[in-house]
Amino acid sequence: MGSGILDRLQRKERVAAIIKILSDNPNKVFSLGYFSEFFGSARSTLSEDIVLAKKVVEYLGCGKIETISGAAGGVKYIPGLSDINKDAFLKELCVTLSSPDRIIKGGYIYMNDIVFSPEISSKVGLILASYFIEKNVDYVITVETKGIPIALMTARALNKPLVIARREVGVTEGSSVSINYVTGSSKKIQRMSLGKRAITKGSRCIFIDDFMKAGGTANGIIELLKEFECELVGIGVLVEGASDKKLVSDYISLLTLETVDEENGIIKIYPTKND
Amino acid sequence: MGSGILDRLQRKERVAAIIKILSDNPNKVFSLGYFSEFFGSARSTLSEDIVLAKKVVEYLGCGKIETISGAAGGVKYIPGLSDINKDAFLKELCVTLSSPDRIIKGGYIYMNDIVFSPEISSKVGLILASYFIEKNVDYVITVETKGIPIALMTARALNKPLVIARREVGVTEGSSVSINYVTGSSKKIQRMSLGKRAITKGSRCIFIDDFMKAGGTANGIIELLKEFECELVGIGVLVEGASDKKLVSDYISLLTLETVDEENGIIKIYPTKND
């Protein structure tokens, strides 16, 4: 918060302060009045600051600052990556993930270091969030465990709460609802549960995960959300497996894993064409 | 990245751009040469920009920008909260957590909405990270599930990888090491496992979790890390229970839960005095 000890900021510092505040609070609306009080500057001055802040964000290719007019108006920062930055990031990720030493017996690839990396998961979250920004999302939901970092970063970019469905019911969640579902690929019966207080009835949710084979888990989430009278309005995953026939039709994946050839040590993975 | 289409930035925009870049990459060193090339400005000009950036971060009470001298030198942003901001945040959290409707049968309090909140977990992560900044940490480790968001945000603030120990071994992790440990409070035997590739031998780790009762899980982590010839150099939790005798002595907690009085609907929780 502004400190009385320090001098009032000049424009060259104020623009930076505005960007820092907006950037730390993605998709949160700040009124001009808030900034005016915070910096002790006139609204007209701050309007000019915000024009400069918009230019900086555009220059960096890291999203945009949007002005909302009207009584509840103000400005908010919508984080994102420019197409150039996004393409470069996803291509680099494919190079990293194609390394033969990532092959795990059974045709899997090792991704834990990628999906648990704060730097990578935050960029993946930014990108996934950008597909759902217009969907009026109330919650981001995932199933433990490996999708949590990406889902959290997506929720952070959208400024919405994260909800985590559990495999086993914990004692610290109070009453919960459990459902059984069938995995799409191995046809196994699995269970997931969610605490009754986790979601408000009638909410709109998106499901975010690290990997989608056939989409059985996504179907499980749809079932689970029905129990809460909530709607799944989007699905986003970092990687989809190309070989499995999908049980869900409407989803976003950033990367497509085409081949894991254990015998010859070859992984083929490329950015998904989502358009 | 800088775009040729846009004009070169002026100081009032450049300071903002520098803060945005540093802020998006906490604890990562950027050389003056990097900024010089990125903005097409002289190093001496950028030195002056950075003085202004430092002032802004100080003004906002959100950490500091540090200059590292020498050949590998440059600047980095160490995120943090000023004491005033930190105290206000933790007190507000205590008010939220004291609400009687959070009481769960068995003497627990419902915290999922708090620990899964992107906004709250990122602030908690910032605060926890600040205690371990001098510890030369290589990894942040946690156990699934509820500690993951806070641990990820701590890892993000420290710019270090996150590692997640699992309750059950997944097929996508390759070979893994499992240990059994005894919970401190309920004396139950539990199991945790970690993929062999998750951590490099000889690393320094901190354990981050949402809640500590007696510290049995922390002891489990110490055992697990021994199998990897790694050392636990710090423990940080959001909440500790006041009633349990602790099995570990050296840890940081942000909040202390003193009482959960189910009968009278009273929760007593306050910021921990760590000094």
Coordinates of C-alpha atoms in Angstrom, one line a residue:
Chain A
M1 CA 0.0 0.0 0.0
G2 CA 1.1 3.6 -0.5
S3 CA 3.3 4.8 2.2
G4 CA 3.3 8.4 3.6
I5 CA 7.0 8.2 4.2
L6 CA 7.9 8.1 0.5
D7 CA 7.3 11.0 -1.9
R8 CA 4.4 10.9 -4.2
L9 CA 5.3 8.9 -7.4
Q10 CA 5.9 10.6 -10.7
R11 CA 4.4 9.3 -13.9
K12 CA 7.6 7.3 -14.8
E13 CA 7.1 5.4 -11.5
R14 CA 3.3 5.5 -11.4
V15 CA 2.8 3.6 -14.7
A16 CA 5.1 0.9 -13.3
A17 CA 3.2 0.7 -10.0
I18 CA -0.2 0.5 -11.9
I19 CA 1.2 -2.4 -14.0
K20 CA 2.5 -4.2 -10.9
I21 CA -0.8 -3.9 -9.1
L22 CA -2.9 -5.0 -12.1
S23 CA -0.5 -7.8 -12.9
D24 CA -0.6 -9.2 -9.4
N25 CA -4.4 -9.2 -9.6
P26 CA -5.3 -10.7 -13.0
N27 CA -8.9 -10.1 -14.2
K28 CA -9.7 -8.0 -11.2
V29 CA -11.4 -4.6 -11.9
F30 CA -9.8 -1.6 -10.3
S31 CA -11.7 1.7 -10.5
L32 CA -9.9 4.9 -11.5
G33 CA -11.1 6.2 -8.1
Y34 CA -9.1 3.5 -6.3
F35 CA -5.9 4.5 -8.1
S36 CA -6.7 8.2 -7.6
E37 CA -6.9 7.7 -3.9
F38 CA -3.9 5.3 -3.8
F39 CA -1.5 7.6 -5.6
G40 CA -3.1 11.0 -4.6
S41 CA -3.3 11.9 -8.3
A42 CA -6.2 13.3 -10.4
R43 CA -8.3 10.9 -12.4
S44 CA -7.4 12.6 -15.7
T45 CA -3.7 12.1 -14.9
L46 CA -4.4 8.4 -14.2
S47 CA -6.3 8.0 -17.4
E48 CA -3.1 9.1 -19.2
D49 CA -1.0 6.7 -17.1
I50 CA -3.3 3.8 -18.1
V51 CA -2.9 4.6 -21.8
L52 CA 0.9 4.2 -21.3
A53 CA 0.3 1.0 -19.2
K54 CA -1.7 -0.5 -22.1
K55 CA 1.1 0.3 -24.5
V56 CA 3.7 -1.5 -22.3
V57 CA 1.6 -4.6 -22.0
E58 CA 1.1 -4.7 -25.8
Y59 CA 4.8 -4.1 -26.3
L60 CA 5.6 -7.1 -24.1
G61 CA 3.0 -9.3 -25.7
C62 CA 1.7 -10.4 -22.3
G63 CA -2.0 -9.9 -22.6
K64 CA -4.0 -6.6 -22.4
I65 CA -5.3 -4.0 -20.1
E66 CA -9.0 -3.5 -20.7
T67 CA -11.1 -0.4 -19.8
I68 CA -14.6 -1.2 -18.5
S69 CA -16.9 1.8 -18.8
G70 CA -20.0 2.6 -16.6
A71 CA -20.6 2.9 -12.9
A72 CA -18.9 -0.3 -12.0
G73 CA -16.2 0.5 -14.5
G74 CA -12.4 0.7 -14.2
V75 CA -9.5 -1.2 -15.7
K76 CA -8.4 -4.8 -15.5
Y77 CA -5.4 -6.8 -16.7
I78 CA -6.2 -9.9 -18.8
P79 CA -3.0 -11.8 -18.8
G80 CA -2.0 -13.7 -21.9
L81 CA 0.8 -14.5 -24.3
S82 CA 1.0 -13.1 -27.8
D83 CA 0.7 -15.7 -30.6
I84 CA 4.4 -15.4 -31.3
N85 CA 5.3 -16.0 -27.6
K86 CA 2.8 -18.8 -27.3
D87 CA 4.0 -20.6 -30.4
A88 CA 7.6 -20.3 -29.3
F89 CA 6.7 -21.6 -25.8
L90 CA 4.7 -24.6 -27.0
K91 CA 7.3 -25.6 -29.6
E92 CA 10.1 -25.5 -27.0
L93 CA 7.9 -27.6 -24.7
C94 CA 7.5 -30.2 -27.5
V95 CA 11.3 -30.3 -27.9
T96 CA 11.7 -30.9 -24.2
L97 CA 9.0 -33.5 -24.1
S98 CA 10.4 -35.4 -27.1
S99 CA 13.5 -36.4 -25.3
P100 CA 13.7 -40.3 -25.5
D101 CA 14.8 -40.6 -21.8
R102 CA 11.2 -39.5 -21.0
I103 CA 9.8 -42.8 -22.2
I104 CA 8.3 -44.8 -19.3
K105 CA 7.4 -48.5 -19.6
G106 CA 3.9 -48.9 -20.8
G107 CA 4.0 -46.2 -23.4
Y108 CA 3.8 -43.2 -21.1
I109 CA 6.0 -40.1 -21.1
Y110 CA 7.5 -38.6 -17.9
M111 CA 6.0 -35.1 -17.5
N112 CA 6.1 -34.4 -13.7
D113 CA 9.0 -32.0 -13.9
I114 CA 7.0 -30.1 -16.6
V115 CA 3.6 -30.0 -15.0
F116 CA 5.0 -29.3 -11.6
S117 CA 7.3 -26.5 -12.7
P118 CA 6.0 -23.1 -11.5
E119 CA 7.4 -21.3 -14.5
I120 CA 5.9 -23.7 -17.1
S121 CA 2.6 -24.3 -15.3
S122 CA 2.0 -20.6 -15.0
K123 CA 2.5 -20.1 -18.7
V124 CA 0.3 -23.1 -19.5
G125 CA -2.4 -21.7 -17.2
L126 CA -2.2 -18.3 -19.0
I127 CA -2.7 -20.0 -22.3
L128 CA -5.5 -22.3 -21.2
A129 CA -7.3 -19.4 -19.5
S130 CA -7.3 -17.4 -22.7
Y131 CA -9.7 -19.9 -24.3
F132 CA -12.3 -19.6 -21.6
I133 CA -12.2 -15.9 -20.8
E134 CA -15.6 -15.2 -22.4
K135 CA -17.3 -18.2 -20.8
N136 CA -18.4 -16.6 -17.6
V137 CA -16.6 -19.2 -15.6
D138 CA -17.4 -19.5 -11.8
Y139 CA -14.9 -22.3 -10.9
V140 CA -12.0 -24.2 -12.3
I141 CA -12.2 -27.8 -11.4
T142 CA -9.6 -30.6 -11.6
V143 CA -9.0 -34.1 -10.1
E144 CA -6.0 -34.7 -8.0
T145 CA -3.0 -34.8 -8.5
K146 CA -1.0 -34.0 -11.5
G147 CA -3.4 -31.5 -13.0
I148 CA -3.5 -29.3 -9.9
P149 CA -0.6 -26.9 -10.7
I150 CA -1.9 -26.2 -14.2
A151 CA -5.5 -25.9 -13.0
L152 CA -4.4 -23.5 -10.2
M153 CA -2.5 -21.3 -12.6
T154 CA -5.5 -21.3 -15.0
A155 CA -7.7 -20.3 -12.0
R156 CA -5.2 -17.6 -11.1
A157 CA -5.3 -16.1 -14.6
L158 CA -9.1 -16.1 -14.6
N159 CA -9.3 -14.9 -11.0
K160 CA -11.7 -17.7 -10.1
P161 CA -11.6 -20.3 -7.3
L162 CA -10.0 -23.7 -7.8
V163 CA -11.9 -26.8 -6.8
I164 CA -10.2 -30.2 -6.5
A165 CA -12.1 -33.5 -6.8
R166 CA -10.5 -36.2 -4.6
R167 CA -9.9 -39.9 -5.3
E168 CA -10.6 -40.6 -1.6
V169 CA -12.8 -38.7 0.8
G170 CA -10.8 -36.7 3.3
V171 CA -12.0 -36.1 6.9
T172 CA -11.5 -32.4 6.8
E173 CA -14.0 -31.7 4.0
G174 CA -17.3 -32.4 5.8
S175 CA -20.0 -34.2 3.8
S176 CA -19.1 -35.0 0.3
V177 CA -20.7 -36.5 -2.9
S178 CA -19.0 -39.4 -4.6
I179 CA -19.6 -40.8 -8.1
N180 CA -18.2 -43.8 -10.0
Y181 CA -17.1 -43.5 -13.6
V182 CA -15.5 -45.6 -16.2
T183 CA -12.1 -44.6 -17.6
G184 CA -12.3 -44.4 -21.4
S185 CA -9.1 -46.2 -22.3
S186 CA -8.7 -49.0 -19.7
K187 CA -12.4 -49.4 -18.9
K188 CA -11.6 -49.4 -15.2
I189 CA -14.1 -48.2 -12.7
Q190 CA -12.8 -45.2 -10.7
R191 CA -14.3 -43.0 -8.0
M192 CA -14.1 -39.3 -7.4
S193 CA -15.6 -37.2 -4.7
L194 CA -16.2 -33.5 -3.9
G195 CA -17.0 -31.8 -0.6
K196 CA -20.6 -30.5 -0.5
R197 CA -19.5 -27.0 0.3
A198 CA -17.0 -26.8 -2.5
I199 CA -19.3 -25.5 -5.2
T200 CA -22.4 -23.3 -5.2
K201 CA -25.5 -24.8 -7.0
G202 CA -26.0 -23.5 -10.5
S203 CA -22.3 -22.6 -11.2
R204 CA -20.4 -22.7 -14.5
C205 CA -17.2 -24.7 -14.4
I206 CA -14.3 -25.6 -16.6
F207 CA -12.3 -28.8 -16.2
I208 CA -8.5 -28.5 -16.5
D209 CA -6.1 -31.4 -16.5
D210 CA -2.6 -32.3 -17.5
F211 CA -3.4 -35.2 -19.9
M212 CA -6.4 -36.6 -21.7
K213 CA -6.5 -40.0 -23.2
A214 CA -10.1 -40.9 -24.1
G215 CA -11.8 -38.3 -21.8
G216 CA -13.2 -40.7 -19.2
T217 CA -12.2 -38.4 -16.4
A218 CA -13.9 -35.4 -18.1
N219 CA -17.1 -37.5 -18.4
G220 CA -16.7 -38.3 -14.6
I221 CA -16.5 -34.6 -13.9
I222 CA -19.7 -33.9 -15.9
E223 CA -21.4 -36.6 -13.8
L224 CA -20.1 -35.2 -10.6
L225 CA -21.1 -31.6 -11.5
K226 CA -24.6 -32.8 -12.3
E227 CA -24.9 -33.9 -8.6
F228 CA -24.1 -30.2 -7.7
E229 CA -26.6 -28.9 -10.4
C230 CA -23.6 -27.3 -12.1
E231 CA -22.6 -27.1 -15.7
L232 CA -19.3 -28.0 -17.4
V233 CA -18.8 -25.2 -19.9
G234 CA -15.3 -26.1 -21.1
I235 CA -12.4 -28.6 -21.0
G236 CA -8.8 -27.7 -21.3
V237 CA -5.7 -30.0 -21.1
L238 CA -2.0 -29.6 -21.7
V239 CA -1.6 -32.8 -23.7
E240 CA -4.0 -35.1 -25.5
G241 CA -3.2 -38.6 -26.7
A242 CA -3.8 -38.8 -30.4
S243 CA -4.6 -42.6 -30.5
D244 CA -7.6 -42.8 -28.3
K245 CA -11.1 -42.2 -29.6
K246 CA -12.5 -39.4 -27.5
L247 CA -15.6 -39.6 -25.4
V248 CA -16.0 -35.8 -25.3
S249 CA -16.1 -33.6 -28.4
D250 CA -15.6 -30.1 -27.2
Y251 CA -12.2 -29.5 -25.6
I252 CA -9.0 -27.6 -26.0
S253 CA -5.6 -29.3 -25.9
L254 CA -2.3 -27.4 -26.3
L255 CA -0.2 -30.4 -27.4
T256 CA -0.9 -33.7 -29.1
L257 CA 1.0 -36.8 -28.3
E258 CA 1.0 -38.9 -31.4
T259 CA 3.6 -41.6 -30.8
V260 CA 5.5 -43.1 -28.0
D261 CA 7.7 -45.7 -29.6
E262 CA 9.3 -47.6 -26.8
E263 CA 11.3 -49.9 -29.0
N264 CA 13.0 -47.2 -31.0
G265 CA 13.0 -44.5 -28.4
I266 CA 10.9 -42.0 -30.4
I267 CA 8.3 -39.6 -29.0
K268 CA 6.2 -37.6 -31.4
I269 CA 4.5 -34.6 -29.9
Y270 CA 3.4 -31.3 -31.5
P271 CA 1.3 -28.3 -30.8
T272 CA -2.4 -29.0 -31.3
K273 CA -4.2 -27.0 -34.0
N274 CA -7.3 -25.8 -32.2
D275 CA -8.9 -23.6 -34.8
Chain B
M1 CA 9.3 -9.9 -26.7
G2 CA 10.1 -6.5 -28.1
S3 CA 8.3 -5.8 -31.3
G4 CA 9.7 -3.9 -34.2
I5 CA 6.3 -2.5 -35.1
L6 CA 6.1 -0.5 -31.9
D7 CA 8.2 2.6 -31.2
R8 CA 11.0 2.3 -28.8
L9 CA 9.8 2.7 -25.2
Q10 CA 10.4 5.9 -23.2
R11 CA 11.5 5.9 -19.6
K12 CA 8.0 6.2 -18.3
E13 CA 7.1 3.0 -20.1
R14 CA 10.4 1.2 -19.8
V15 CA 10.4 1.2 -16.0
A16 CA 6.9 -0.4 -16.1
A17 CA 8.1 -3.0 -18.7
I18 CA 11.1 -3.8 -16.5
I19 CA 8.9 -4.3 -13.4
K20 CA 6.5 -6.5 -15.4
I21 CA 9.4 -8.7 -16.7
L22 CA 11.0 -9.0 -13.3
S23 CA 7.7 -9.6 -11.5
D24 CA 6.7 -12.4 -13.9
N25 CA 10.1 -14.1 -13.2
P26 CA 10.6 -13.9 -9.5
N27 CA 14.2 -14.6 -8.2
K28 CA 15.5 -14.9 -11.8
V29 CA 18.6 -12.8 -12.6
F30 CA 18.4 -10.6 -15.7
S31 CA 21.6 -8.9 -16.9
L32 CA 21.8 -5.3 -17.8
G33 CA 22.9 -6.5 -21.2
Y34 CA 19.7 -8.4 -21.6
F35 CA 17.6 -5.4 -20.9
S36 CA 19.9 -3.2 -23.1
E37 CA 19.3 -5.5 -26.1
F38 CA 15.6 -5.9 -25.4
F39 CA 14.9 -2.2 -25.2
G40 CA 17.6 -0.9 -27.5
S41 CA 18.8 1.4 -24.7
A42 CA 22.2 2.1 -23.2
R43 CA 23.2 0.3 -20.0
S44 CA 23.6 3.6 -18.2
T45 CA 20.0 4.5 -19.1
L46 CA 18.8 1.2 -17.8
S47 CA 20.7 1.6 -14.5
E48 CA 18.7 4.7 -13.9
D49 CA 15.5 2.9 -14.9
I50 CA 16.3 0.2 -12.3
V51 CA 16.8 2.8 -9.6
L52 CA 13.2 3.9 -10.3
A53 CA 11.9 0.3 -10.4
K54 CA 13.4 -0.3 -7.0
K55 CA 11.6 2.7 -5.6
V56 CA 8.3 1.6 -7.0
V57 CA 8.6 -1.9 -5.5
E58 CA 9.5 -0.3 -2.1
Y59 CA 6.6 2.1 -2.4
L60 CA 4.2 -0.8 -3.0
G61 CA 5.6 -2.9 -0.2
C62 CA 5.8 -6.0 -2.4
G63 CA 9.4 -7.2 -2.0
K64 CA 12.6 -5.8 -3.4
I65 CA 14.7 -5.6 -6.5
E66 CA 18.3 -6.6 -5.8
T67 CA 21.4 -5.8 -7.8
I68 CA 24.0 -8.5 -8.1
S69 CA 27.4 -7.3 -9.0
G70 CA 30.1 -9.1 -10.9
A71 CA 30.4 -11.0 -14.2
A72 CA 27.2 -13.1 -13.6
G73 CA 25.5 -10.0 -12.2
G74 CA 22.3 -8.3 -13.0
V75 CA 19.0 -7.6 -11.2
K76 CA 16.4 -9.8 -9.8
Y77 CA 13.1 -9.3 -8.1
I78 CA 12.6 -10.9 -4.7
P79 CA 8.8 -10.9 -4.2
G80 CA 7.5 -10.4 -0.7
L81 CA 5.0 -8.5 1.4
S82 CA 5.9 -5.7 3.7
D83 CA 5.4 -6.3 7.4
I84 CA 2.3 -4.1 7.4
N85 CA 0.7 -5.9 4.4
K86 CA 1.7 -9.3 5.8
D87 CA 0.1 -8.6 9.2
A88 CA -3.1 -7.3 7.6
F89 CA -3.3 -10.3 5.3
L90 CA -2.8 -12.8 8.1
K91 CA -5.2 -11.1 10.5
E92 CA -7.9 -11.0 7.8
L93 CA -7.3 -14.7 7.2
C94 CA -7.8 -15.5 10.9
V95 CA -11.1 -13.6 10.8
T96 CA -12.2 -15.7 7.8
L97 CA -11.1 -18.9 9.3
S98 CA -12.8 -18.2 12.7
S99 CA -16.2 -18.4 11.2
P100 CA -18.2 -21.0 13.2
D101 CA -19.7 -22.6 10.0
R102 CA -16.2 -23.8 9.2
I103 CA -16.3 -26.4 12.0
I104 CA -16.3 -29.9 10.7
K105 CA -17.2 -32.9 12.9
G106 CA -14.1 -34.3 14.6
G107 CA -12.6 -30.9 15.5
Y108 CA -11.4 -29.9 12.1
I109 CA -11.9 -26.6 10.3
Y110 CA -12.9 -26.3 6.6
M111 CA -10.0 -24.7 4.8
N112 CA -10.3 -25.9 1.2
D113 CA -11.6 -22.7 -0.2
I114 CA -8.7 -20.9 1.4
V115 CA -5.9 -23.2 0.5
F116 CA -7.2 -23.7 -3.1
S117 CA -7.8 -20.0 -3.7
P118 CA -5.3 -18.6 -6.2
E119 CA -5.2 -15.2 -4.6
I120 CA -4.7 -16.5 -1.1
S121 CA -2.3 -19.3 -1.9
S122 CA -0.1 -17.0 -3.9
K123 CA 0.2 -14.6 -1.0
V124 CA 0.8 -17.4 1.5
G125 CA 3.5 -18.7 -0.9
L126 CA 5.2 -15.3 -1.0
I127 CA 5.2 -15.1 2.8
L128 CA 6.5 -18.7 3.3
A129 CA 9.1 -18.2 0.6
S130 CA 10.5 -15.2 2.4
Y131 CA 11.6 -17.4 5.3
F132 CA 13.7 -19.6 3.1
I133 CA 15.2 -17.2 0.6
E134 CA 18.7 -17.5 2.2
K135 CA 18.6 -21.3 2.5
N136 CA 19.9 -22.2 -1.0
V137 CA 16.9 -24.3 -1.7
D138 CA 17.0 -26.7 -4.7
Y139 CA 13.4 -28.1 -4.4
V140 CA 10.1 -27.4 -2.7
I141 CA 8.5 -30.7 -1.7
T142 CA 5.0 -31.4 -0.5
V143 CA 2.7 -34.4 -0.2
E144 CA -0.6 -34.6 -2.1
T145 CA -3.2 -33.0 -2.0
K146 CA -4.2 -30.0 0.0
G147 CA -0.7 -28.5 0.4
I148 CA 0.0 -28.4 -3.4
P149 CA -1.3 -24.9 -4.2
I150 CA 0.6 -23.3 -1.4
A151 CA 3.7 -25.3 -2.2
L152 CA 3.5 -24.4 -5.8
M153 CA 3.2 -20.7 -5.1
T154 CA 6.2 -21.0 -2.6
A155 CA 8.2 -22.7 -5.4
R156 CA 7.1 -20.0 -7.8
A157 CA 8.3 -17.2 -5.5
L158 CA 11.6 -19.0 -5.0
N159 CA 11.9 -19.9 -8.7
K160 CA 12.6 -23.5 -7.8
P161 CA 10.9 -26.7 -9.0
L162 CA 8.1 -28.3 -7.0
V163 CA 8.1 -32.0 -6.2
I164 CA 5.0 -33.8 -5.0
A165 CA 5.2 -37.0 -3.0
R166 CA 2.3 -39.3 -3.7
R167 CA 0.1 -41.5 -1.5
E168 CA -0.1 -44.1 -4.2
V169 CA 2.4 -44.9 -6.9
G170 CA 1.3 -43.7 -10.3
V171 CA 2.2 -45.6 -13.5
T172 CA 3.4 -42.5 -15.3
E173 CA 6.3 -41.8 -13.0
G174 CA 8.6 -44.8 -13.7
S175 CA 10.4 -46.4 -10.8
S176 CA 9.8 -44.9 -7.4
V177 CA 10.8 -45.1 -3.8
S178 CA 8.2 -45.7 -1.1
I179 CA 8.5 -45.3 2.7
N180 CA 6.2 -46.0 5.6
Y181 CA 5.9 -43.5 8.4
V182 CA 3.8 -43.0 11.5
T183 CA 1.5 -40.1 11.8
G184 CA 2.2 -38.1 15.0
S185 CA -1.3 -37.6 16.2
S186 CA -3.3 -40.7 15.3
K187 CA -0.3 -43.1 15.3
K188 CA -1.5 -44.6 12.0
I189 CA 1.0 -46.0 9.5
Q190 CA 0.9 -44.1 6.2
R191 CA 2.9 -44.5 3.0
M192 CA 4.3 -42.0 0.6
S193 CA 6.3 -42.4 -2.5
L194 CA 8.4 -40.4 -4.9
G195 CA 9.5 -41.1 -8.5
K196 CA 13.2 -41.8 -8.7
R197 CA 13.8 -39.1 -11.3
A198 CA 12.0 -36.4 -9.2
I199 CA 15.0 -35.2 -7.3
T200 CA 18.8 -35.0 -7.9
K201 CA 21.0 -36.7 -5.2
G202 CA 22.5 -34.3 -2.7
S203 CA 19.8 -31.6 -3.0
R204 CA 18.5 -29.2 -0.4
C205 CA 14.7 -29.2 0.0
I206 CA 12.0 -27.4 2.0
F207 CA 8.7 -29.1 2.9
I208 CA 5.6 -26.9 2.5
D209 CA 2.1 -28.0 3.7
D210 CA -1.2 -26.5 4.6
F211 CA -1.5 -27.9 8.1
M212 CA 0.7 -29.5 10.7
K213 CA -0.6 -31.4 13.7
A214 CA 2.3 -33.2 15.3
G215 CA 4.6 -33.2 12.4
G216 CA 4.5 -36.9 11.4
T217 CA 4.3 -36.1 7.8
A218 CA 7.3 -33.8 8.0
N219 CA 9.2 -36.7 9.6
G220 CA 8.0 -38.9 6.8
I221 CA 9.4 -36.4 4.3
I222 CA 12.8 -36.4 6.1
E223 CA 12.9 -40.3 5.8
L224 CA 11.9 -40.1 2.2
L225 CA 14.5 -37.5 1.4
K226 CA 17.2 -39.7 3.1
E227 CA 16.5 -42.4 0.4
F228 CA 17.4 -39.7 -2.2
E229 CA 20.4 -38.6 -0.2
C230 CA 18.8 -35.2 0.1
E231 CA 18.5 -32.9 3.1
L232 CA 15.4 -31.2 4.5
V233 CA 16.6 -27.6 5.3
G234 CA 13.2 -26.1 6.2
I235 CA 9.6 -26.7 7.0
G236 CA 6.8 -24.2 6.4
V237 CA 3.1 -24.6 7.0
L238 CA 0.1 -22.3 6.8
V239 CA -1.5 -23.5 10.0
E240 CA -0.2 -25.5 13.0
G241 CA -2.4 -27.1 15.6
A242 CA -1.5 -25.7 19.1
S243 CA -2.6 -28.8 21.0
D244 CA -0.3 -31.4 19.6
K245 CA 3.2 -32.0 20.9
K246 CA 5.5 -31.6 17.9
L247 CA 7.9 -34.2 16.6
V248 CA 9.9 -31.6 14.7
S249 CA 11.4 -28.5 16.3
D250 CA 12.5 -26.3 13.5
Y251 CA 9.6 -25.1 11.4
I252 CA 7.7 -22.0 10.4
S253 CA 3.9 -21.7 10.7
L254 CA 1.9 -18.6 9.7
L255 CA -1.2 -19.3 11.8
T256 CA -1.8 -21.2 15.0
L257 CA -5.1 -23.0 15.6
E258 CA -5.6 -23.0 19.3
T259 CA -9.2 -24.2 19.7
V260 CA -12.0 -25.8 17.8
D261 CA -14.9 -25.9 20.2
E262 CA -17.5 -27.9 18.4
E263 CA -20.1 -27.6 21.2
N264 CA -20.1 -23.9 21.4
G265 CA -19.1 -23.2 17.8
I266 CA -15.9 -21.3 18.6
I267 CA -12.7 -21.4 16.6
K268 CA -9.6 -19.7 18.0
I269 CA -6.9 -19.0 15.4
Y270 CA -4.2 -16.3 15.4
P271 CA -1.0 -15.3 13.6
T272 CA 2.0 -17.3 14.9
K273 CA 4.8 -15.4 16.5
N274 CA 7.8 -16.8 14.7
D275 CA 10.7 -14.7 16.1

